[in-house]
C-alpha cells in the first residue's frame, strides 16, 4: 500500500493511502530498485553542497522531567519484581529456567556469580523476543522474518515454520543499497568465486596474498585520496588489533566518551594511558590536551611518547557527526596524532561519499590514521587502515591482524571492488553517485518528518543514523512489537547499551528505501507514537514546503542509461 503526505497540522503528520505503490516497491526487495523516484530528487541533482552539509545542525533535545521520573520508576518496579521472583524461585514456587552448576561442583569456585545475571534473568528475558530475530532473506530495503514463539516466556524459542514477508528494513547498515542480489551487478563476484573459491586458507604474509587484495588496496587509497591503504578481513579487528601496534606504554590516548567498543578494546589492549573527553566537546578535549602537554606522564612528568586523539566520523548510537575541523585544529596546535574511525561515515556522507573529510572539505592528509569498514556502505565485510605509506608499511609487519589473520575472502574482495568502482564512477555509470544523493535526500526527508510529528530524535541533520528516543523500558518493547505487527523491522536499544534514561529506537536510512517505503514507515510511526504517547518533543517545527516532484519518465530514462 502506498502513502502520500499532506502538510503537517497541529504538529502531526497526516499520511493517506492512495493505491498500490508500496506493493510494487516491495517486489524489488531482492535487489536495488532503480526505477522509483526518491523524495522528488532526480538523478544527477545531488545532495546539498559540502558547505551546506558542514552547517548541518545537531539536535539533542532533553525530555520533560516527568519522562525521566517515569523511566526511573519503571526500572525500579521491574527490579523489585525481579527480587520477588528470585525469592519465589528460591522457595520452589516458580520454576527456575536458569543454568546451574552441577551438584558435584558445588565446592568449586563458581564460574560466575549468580547476582551478575540478575539483569539478564529478570529484565532482559522478559523482552528477549525483540532482539536476535532470525532473518531468512538478504538485508535489503525489505526482508523476511522467521516467525517464532516461546512457551516459557522467552527462555526458549520455537520456529513455527512460517515467515513474516516484506518487512521494511529500518535497522541494517545498508546505506547505499549494495546488499543486493542483482544478477547483473554480482556477475563479477560470481566469477571470482569460480576463479579463487570462497576462502584463502592462509594469511597475507604466507600464501594468501592475492592480486585482487593489492588491487583493492590501491583503489581504497585512490578513493580516500591518501598514499597507501591496507585491508583486513574483519572491521572490529581493524581497530582492536591495529591500535596496540600504534601506541603502547608511555603513550596517551584521548578518547571520545561515546567511542565504539572496538576502539575502547584496542585502546585497553595497547597498554597506553586512556583519558576520556566529553562527546564532541572541544573545550573538554583542549583541556585534557593542555594538561597532557603541560604535566606529562604521571609521577615522572616526562613528555608522553605519543598523544593520539581517537574519534568516529558518525557515532552509531547518537547519529552525531564529529567536529572534525576543530579537532584537526587542536591536533595541530598541540602536536598530537588523530585516529578517525569512519565505519558509519565512509560512503554515507560527503557529496561523493568519501566521508567526513570530504563533508568538511578537509585534506585527508590532515588525519594521521584513517580507518573504516566495508560492512556498511559497501555491503560486504572487513575494514581498512589508510594514510601515509610509512604508516601502512609499518602496520603490515606489526599488526596482529595483518600478520596472523586469514586473508579477506575473494568474493568479498570483489564485492568491495565493484561497489567502490560504482561509487567512483569507474564502472562507466552514475548509479553510485545517484545512490549517494538518494541517501542524503532520504535522510533529510525522514528526519524532518519525525521532527514535525513531535518525536525527539538525536544527531546531525545529515546523518543516516537516526535515534528516536523512547525512554521508558515498557514503551521500548511495546514499540518494537507494535512496529513488527505493522511489518516494519526496527532496532531498539536500552540500558546498559545506552544511558538508563535514554532508551531509543535506531533507524538506519538506505538509498534503497523508496519514498513509498519511508511514507509507510512514517504513517505507522505516527500511529504507534500516538498509541504509546511517544511524542515528547516540546519544540515547534514548521511544515516543509511542498516537494517539487520530477517527472518519473525522465528519471527512469536516466537509470536506463546508467544500466547500459
XYZ file of C-alpha atoms in Angstrom:
564
model
C 0.000 0.000 0.000
C 1.379 3.381 -0.881
C 1.032 6.628 1.019
C 1.352 10.251 0.122
C 1.968 13.003 2.611
C -0.016 16.117 3.299
C 1.126 19.221 5.184
C 1.501 18.979 8.932
C -1.390 20.065 11.086
C -1.014 20.689 14.819
C 2.364 19.003 14.880
C 1.058 15.712 13.464
C 1.860 14.235 10.105
C -1.109 13.132 8.053
C -0.440 10.317 5.628
C -3.119 8.818 3.408
C -3.173 5.620 1.388
C -3.732 6.122 -2.322
C -3.045 2.919 -4.208
C -0.638 0.055 -4.659
C 2.635 1.979 -4.906
C 4.135 0.266 -1.884
C 3.174 -3.156 -3.200
C 5.042 -2.508 -6.431
C 8.056 -1.252 -4.497
C 8.155 -4.399 -2.362
C 8.513 -6.515 -5.496
C 12.074 -5.193 -5.763
C 13.095 -6.426 -2.292
C 15.841 -8.749 -3.534
C 17.681 -6.074 -5.437
C 18.140 -2.350 -5.798
C 15.055 -0.741 -7.281
C 16.425 1.973 -9.514
C 13.173 2.804 -11.237
C 11.312 4.587 -8.472
C 11.687 8.213 -7.588
C 13.195 9.033 -4.204
C 11.867 12.131 -2.489
C 11.412 14.064 -5.684
C 15.131 14.193 -6.432
C 16.049 13.153 -9.949
C 19.303 11.510 -10.995
C 22.277 13.843 -11.038
C 20.813 16.675 -8.988
C 22.951 15.717 -5.995
C 22.795 16.312 -2.274
C 23.389 19.627 -0.565
C 26.862 21.015 -1.115
C 29.742 20.364 1.268
C 29.316 23.791 2.806
C 25.626 23.160 3.404
C 26.439 19.785 4.961
C 29.048 21.427 7.172
C 26.350 23.674 8.539
C 24.041 20.771 9.383
C 22.639 21.186 12.866
C 22.730 18.596 15.617
C 19.808 18.035 17.958
C 19.944 16.557 21.457
C 16.665 17.761 22.918
C 16.048 16.915 26.558
C 12.808 15.196 27.517
C 10.431 16.749 30.071
C 11.223 15.988 33.711
C 8.213 13.705 34.177
C 9.587 11.375 31.467
C 12.838 10.865 33.411
C 10.875 10.279 36.617
C 8.629 7.696 34.962
C 11.651 5.984 33.411
C 13.401 5.571 36.761
C 10.127 4.434 38.316
C 9.695 1.806 35.590
C 13.164 0.379 36.175
C 12.564 0.443 39.912
C 9.337 -1.553 39.642
C 10.899 -4.127 37.319
C 13.846 -4.516 39.717
C 11.542 -5.023 42.709
C 9.560 -7.662 40.869
C 12.857 -9.282 39.893
C 13.832 -9.708 43.540
C 10.367 -11.041 44.302
C 10.583 -13.616 41.506
C 14.054 -14.667 42.673
C 12.512 -15.298 46.089
C 9.747 -17.406 44.523
C 12.359 -19.433 42.632
C 14.386 -19.948 45.792
C 11.417 -21.399 47.712
C 10.293 -23.501 44.751
C 7.087 -21.624 43.916
C 8.331 -20.674 40.455
C 10.154 -22.903 38.023
C 13.786 -21.947 37.558
C 14.987 -21.944 33.928
C 18.488 -20.790 34.771
C 21.575 -22.905 34.098
C 23.091 -24.085 37.382
C 26.381 -25.547 38.491
C 26.264 -29.323 38.860
C 25.965 -30.689 42.393
C 29.381 -32.366 42.208
C 30.917 -28.946 41.558
C 29.325 -27.159 44.481
C 32.640 -26.952 46.331
C 34.402 -25.360 43.357
C 34.773 -21.631 42.947
C 31.725 -20.655 40.804
C 32.409 -19.710 37.218
C 30.215 -16.644 37.636
C 28.318 -15.030 40.465
C 24.579 -15.601 40.380
C 23.786 -11.943 41.048
C 25.725 -10.912 37.928
C 22.905 -12.410 35.873
C 20.142 -10.586 37.736
C 19.560 -8.125 34.888
C 19.575 -10.848 32.239
C 17.375 -13.154 34.298
C 14.694 -10.708 35.379
C 14.707 -7.864 32.846
C 16.223 -8.947 29.544
C 14.490 -12.348 29.425
C 11.087 -10.690 29.667
C 11.719 -8.714 26.460
C 14.182 -11.003 24.669
C 11.819 -11.526 21.725
C 12.675 -8.025 20.484
C 16.262 -8.987 19.677
C 18.035 -11.687 17.665
C 15.067 -12.119 15.366
C 16.015 -14.665 12.681
C 16.066 -13.256 9.157
C 15.692 -15.532 6.124
C 16.466 -13.167 3.239
C 19.133 -10.656 2.308
C 19.170 -7.396 4.336
C 17.800 -5.207 1.551
C 15.174 -2.463 1.894
C 12.698 -5.192 2.885
C 13.318 -8.669 4.269
C 11.541 -11.771 5.560
C 11.485 -12.583 9.290
C 11.114 -16.151 10.553
C 8.157 -16.415 12.917
C 8.932 -17.833 16.354
C 7.006 -18.428 19.571
C 8.047 -19.056 23.152
C 6.198 -21.440 25.508
C 8.180 -20.312 28.578
C 8.246 -16.503 28.488
C 11.280 -16.073 26.228
C 13.602 -18.600 27.878
C 13.421 -20.719 24.740
C 12.003 -20.142 21.265
C 10.437 -22.434 18.689
C 10.230 -21.643 14.987
C 6.742 -22.121 13.566
C 7.910 -22.714 10.003
C 6.139 -19.569 8.819
C 7.678 -16.257 7.795
C 6.624 -12.639 8.065
C 7.262 -11.445 4.494
C 8.144 -8.000 3.151
C 9.072 -6.386 6.456
C 10.556 -2.949 5.793
C 14.153 -2.993 6.984
C 14.900 0.118 9.035
C 17.811 -1.288 11.020
C 20.532 -2.643 8.703
C 23.581 -0.538 7.801
C 22.823 -0.906 4.103
C 23.401 2.795 3.493
C 23.959 2.694 -0.276
C 21.850 -0.369 -1.045
C 24.758 -2.591 -2.086
C 23.325 -5.507 -0.074
C 21.551 -6.873 -3.122
C 21.410 -9.934 -5.341
C 21.030 -8.304 -8.730
C 22.468 -10.877 -11.142
C 23.967 -8.280 -13.467
C 25.667 -6.376 -10.646
C 27.046 -9.516 -8.965
C 28.334 -11.190 -12.124
C 31.962 -10.324 -11.359
C 31.569 -11.593 -7.782
C 30.379 -14.955 -9.093
C 33.344 -15.072 -11.464
C 35.742 -14.519 -8.539
C 34.187 -17.475 -6.711
C 34.814 -19.673 -9.730
C 38.368 -18.367 -10.077
C 39.539 -18.293 -6.426
C 36.920 -20.162 -4.402
C 35.394 -18.878 -1.179
C 38.323 -18.909 1.254
C 42.051 -18.201 1.030
C 43.081 -20.512 3.905
C 46.220 -18.529 4.645
C 47.468 -15.157 5.844
C 48.574 -12.391 3.504
C 52.212 -12.882 4.526
C 52.198 -16.590 3.727
C 50.197 -17.990 0.778
C 47.143 -15.740 0.863
C 48.263 -12.546 -0.877
C 46.076 -12.386 -3.987
C 46.282 -9.886 -6.794
C 42.758 -8.625 -6.072
C 43.835 -7.776 -2.491
C 46.511 -5.443 -3.825
C 44.088 -4.093 -6.403
C 41.582 -3.272 -3.654
C 44.219 -1.556 -1.504
C 45.262 0.653 -4.402
C 41.628 1.528 -5.131
C 40.909 2.349 -1.447
C 43.928 4.682 -1.354
C 42.744 6.384 -4.547
C 39.181 6.673 -3.231
C 40.326 8.271 0.029
C 42.998 10.459 -1.544
C 45.890 9.100 0.531
C 49.232 7.437 -0.225
C 48.505 3.869 0.835
C 45.943 1.552 2.419
C 45.771 -1.893 3.995
C 42.614 -4.044 4.026
C 41.678 -6.608 6.668
C 39.010 -9.300 6.870
C 37.170 -8.000 9.946
C 36.105 -4.461 10.774
C 36.108 -4.887 14.553
C 39.623 -6.352 14.475
C 40.814 -3.453 12.344
C 40.505 -1.274 15.425
C 41.210 -3.738 18.215
C 44.411 -5.156 16.693
C 45.918 -2.114 14.973
C 45.677 0.411 17.790
C 48.053 -1.678 20.001
C 50.557 -1.611 17.131
C 50.485 2.206 17.045
C 50.591 3.131 20.739
C 51.772 1.469 23.928
C 53.127 2.138 27.373
C 54.172 5.747 27.781
C 51.616 6.910 25.201
C 48.346 8.754 25.834
C 45.022 8.083 24.122
C 42.326 10.771 24.258
C 39.047 9.004 23.529
C 35.598 10.444 22.915
C 33.248 9.176 25.621
C 30.915 7.661 23.011
C 33.533 5.764 21.002
C 32.711 2.270 19.763
C 33.684 -0.831 21.751
C 36.290 -1.805 19.154
C 38.145 1.463 19.751
C 37.876 1.030 23.514
C 39.153 -2.546 23.358
C 42.057 -1.582 21.113
C 42.992 1.232 23.482
C 42.926 -1.072 26.501
C 44.960 -3.778 24.747
C 47.622 -1.235 23.824
C 48.647 -0.591 27.444
C 48.571 3.159 26.815
C 47.071 5.591 29.300
C 43.487 6.445 28.373
C 41.711 9.695 29.157
C 38.157 10.397 28.076
C 36.760 13.726 26.899
C 33.116 14.716 26.586
C 31.411 13.853 23.343
C 32.219 16.353 20.580
C 33.160 18.901 23.242
C 36.182 20.873 22.064
C 36.619 22.670 25.389
C 36.855 19.332 27.161
C 39.313 17.960 24.588
C 41.539 21.032 24.705
C 41.563 20.976 28.490
C 42.765 17.374 28.504
C 45.297 18.089 25.750
C 46.709 21.117 27.528
C 47.038 19.220 30.781
C 48.751 16.317 28.998
C 51.293 18.571 27.308
C 51.978 20.630 30.428
C 52.063 17.860 33.044
C 53.406 14.941 31.036
C 53.272 11.389 32.364
C 52.119 10.743 35.939
C 54.831 10.574 38.628
C 57.772 11.174 36.259
C 56.292 14.140 34.363
C 58.240 13.092 31.308
C 56.660 14.043 27.976
C 54.285 11.475 26.500
C 55.824 9.386 23.709
C 52.691 9.933 21.628
C 49.359 11.614 22.166
C 46.600 10.178 19.961
C 43.064 11.527 19.650
C 40.526 8.828 18.746
C 37.126 9.781 17.312
C 34.452 8.439 14.974
C 33.026 10.017 11.847
C 29.388 9.229 12.683
C 28.534 7.906 16.131
C 26.334 4.883 15.605
C 24.193 5.271 18.718
C 23.799 9.070 18.703
C 23.699 9.894 14.998
C 26.073 12.801 15.542
C 28.922 13.823 13.225
C 32.397 14.513 14.571
C 33.513 18.166 14.753
C 36.466 17.314 12.537
C 37.737 20.823 11.620
C 38.011 21.801 15.283
C 39.693 18.521 16.228
C 42.202 18.866 13.387
C 42.996 22.398 14.568
C 43.585 21.187 18.148
C 45.640 18.246 16.924
C 47.953 20.592 15.012
C 48.131 23.090 17.860
C 49.243 20.506 20.424
C 51.260 18.277 18.033
C 49.069 15.213 18.595
C 48.014 12.404 16.254
C 44.472 11.800 15.039
C 42.817 8.381 14.568
C 39.480 8.617 12.715
C 37.036 5.687 12.607
C 34.760 6.113 9.580
C 32.821 2.856 9.881
C 29.446 4.619 9.527
C 30.509 7.681 7.543
C 32.570 6.364 4.628
C 30.266 6.116 1.640
C 27.371 7.559 3.631
C 28.253 11.273 3.815
C 30.062 13.776 1.640
C 28.989 14.979 -1.819
C 30.649 11.931 -3.425
C 30.547 9.557 -0.452
C 34.135 9.984 0.692
C 33.286 10.504 4.337
C 33.650 13.295 6.838
C 36.910 14.669 5.435
C 35.062 15.448 2.214
C 31.998 16.558 4.178
C 34.045 19.308 5.816
C 36.274 19.997 2.815
C 39.449 18.909 4.616
C 42.619 17.422 3.204
C 42.708 13.680 4.093
C 46.377 14.099 4.991
C 45.249 16.157 8.000
C 44.126 12.851 9.546
C 47.053 10.632 10.531
C 45.158 7.324 10.610
C 42.021 6.812 8.507
C 40.090 3.710 9.471
C 36.850 2.416 8.019
C 34.835 -0.726 7.375
C 33.264 -2.352 4.334
C 30.359 -3.804 6.326
C 28.029 -0.831 5.936
C 28.045 1.261 2.768
C 29.769 -1.397 0.659
C 27.541 -4.354 1.555
C 30.494 -6.628 2.335
C 32.845 -7.348 5.271
C 36.234 -6.243 6.547
C 37.980 -2.955 7.187
C 40.878 -0.755 6.136
C 43.650 1.403 7.569
C 44.857 4.217 5.330
C 47.303 7.085 5.482
C 50.948 7.673 4.672
C 52.894 4.840 3.063
C 55.291 4.612 6.004
C 52.381 4.088 8.396
C 50.785 1.319 6.309
C 54.108 -0.451 5.685
C 54.785 -0.414 9.421
C 51.386 -1.937 10.218
C 51.804 -4.696 7.648
C 54.581 -6.176 9.765
C 53.484 -5.136 13.273
C 49.682 -5.517 13.304
C 48.449 -8.832 14.689
C 45.546 -8.942 12.240
C 47.851 -8.299 9.279
C 50.328 -10.984 10.339
C 48.106 -13.710 11.818
C 44.562 -13.311 10.460
C 43.340 -15.116 7.362
C 43.251 -13.002 4.202
C 39.990 -11.467 3.011
C 37.708 -13.831 1.113
C 37.974 -13.364 -2.700
C 34.215 -12.840 -3.378
C 34.071 -10.322 -0.527
C 37.062 -8.525 -2.013
C 35.380 -8.388 -5.408
C 32.137 -7.112 -3.877
C 34.027 -4.200 -2.316
C 35.825 -3.514 -5.588
C 32.616 -3.407 -7.619
C 30.826 -1.217 -5.026
C 33.723 1.233 -4.769
C 34.111 1.430 -8.545
C 30.384 2.119 -8.761
C 30.632 4.979 -6.243
C 33.656 6.428 -8.036
C 32.001 6.091 -11.458
C 34.770 3.812 -12.750
C 32.153 1.338 -13.987
C 31.026 3.866 -16.586
C 27.725 4.723 -14.854
C 26.410 7.320 -12.434
C 24.493 4.744 -10.369
C 26.885 5.061 -7.424
C 26.583 8.816 -7.191
C 22.819 8.577 -7.589
C 22.733 6.317 -4.532
C 24.844 8.764 -2.524
C 22.449 11.547 -3.477
C 19.379 9.450 -2.653
C 20.715 8.607 0.780
C 21.221 12.306 1.541
C 17.687 13.116 0.404
C 16.133 10.199 2.297
C 17.956 11.266 5.450
C 16.790 14.872 5.293
C 13.238 13.849 4.466
C 12.855 11.223 7.187
C 14.427 13.372 9.905
C 12.266 16.396 9.115
C 9.066 14.333 9.173
C 9.900 12.767 12.528
C 10.509 16.210 13.990
C 7.251 17.513 12.554
C 5.349 14.642 14.193
C 6.740 15.578 17.617
C 9.305 12.832 18.248
C 12.615 13.572 19.934
C 15.449 12.470 17.668
C 19.186 12.799 18.136
C 22.042 13.572 15.810
C 23.117 15.600 12.829
C 20.710 16.645 10.096
C 22.799 14.766 7.529
C 23.425 11.573 9.491
C 21.635 8.464 8.128
C 21.669 7.073 11.677
C 18.536 8.409 13.376
C 17.905 7.596 17.066
C 14.287 8.104 18.159
C 14.035 8.431 21.936
C 11.580 6.116 23.730
C 12.895 6.465 27.318
C 10.654 4.142 29.329
C 11.522 0.411 29.372
C 7.931 -0.727 28.897
C 7.480 1.502 25.852
C 10.672 0.227 24.256
C 9.372 -3.317 23.918
C 5.821 -2.202 23.110
C 7.195 -0.026 20.301
C 9.243 -2.829 18.759
C 6.361 -5.317 18.860
C 3.859 -2.802 17.509
C 6.103 -1.921 14.571
C 6.711 -5.573 13.698
C 2.934 -6.150 13.652
C 2.844 -3.401 11.046
C 5.645 -5.165 9.129
C 8.345 -2.645 9.966
C 11.600 -4.014 11.369
C 13.268 -1.685 13.873
C 16.221 -1.892 16.245
C 15.533 -0.870 19.844
C 18.335 -0.231 22.326
C 18.189 0.262 26.070
C 20.251 0.159 29.231
C 23.101 -0.798 29.614
C 23.886 -0.090 25.933
C 22.524 3.440 26.439
C 22.177 5.681 29.498
C 19.375 4.410 31.706
C 17.090 7.328 30.833
C 17.783 7.359 27.084
C 16.443 4.099 25.612
C 15.769 4.501 21.927
C 14.922 3.031 18.562
C 17.650 3.447 15.961
C 16.709 3.890 12.314
C 19.325 3.450 9.590
C 18.330 5.022 6.290
C 19.296 3.498 2.968
C 19.441 4.710 -0.606
C 17.434 1.585 -1.415
C 14.433 2.877 0.545
C 11.831 4.279 -1.795
C 9.684 7.223 -0.848
C 6.679 4.912 -0.621
C 8.506 2.763 1.925
C 9.502 5.749 4.020
C 5.969 7.146 3.929
C 4.546 3.831 5.109
C 7.035 3.759 7.993
C 6.154 7.352 8.880
C 2.450 6.548 8.776
C 2.973 3.608 11.155
C 5.244 5.658 13.406
C 2.616 8.344 13.648
C 0.019 5.761 14.745
C 2.305 4.000 17.233
C 3.565 7.315 18.571
C 0.006 8.351 19.404
C -0.943 4.952 20.847
C 2.086 4.757 23.147
C 2.380 8.522 23.827
C 5.927 8.765 22.458
C 5.808 12.317 21.098
C 7.744 14.059 23.836
C 9.219 16.954 21.869
C 8.328 20.437 23.090
C 9.772 22.177 20.066
C 7.637 23.561 17.285
C 8.590 22.670 13.717
C 7.005 24.254 10.678
C 5.851 22.030 7.860
C 8.200 21.519 4.924
C 7.366 23.289 1.674
C 5.604 21.110 -0.851
C 8.111 18.995 -2.742
C 8.714 19.589 -6.419
C 8.485 16.093 -7.897
C 10.406 15.435 -11.075
C 8.968 13.571 -13.998
C 9.147 9.824 -13.386
C 9.638 9.081 -17.072
C 12.731 11.291 -17.192
C 14.070 9.605 -14.071
C 13.538 6.120 -15.477
C 15.272 7.192 -18.700
C 18.328 8.306 -16.690
C 18.501 4.986 -14.897
C 18.163 3.011 -18.109
C 21.175 4.882 -19.434
C 23.081 4.104 -16.219
C 22.331 0.410 -16.571
C 23.691 0.132 -20.098
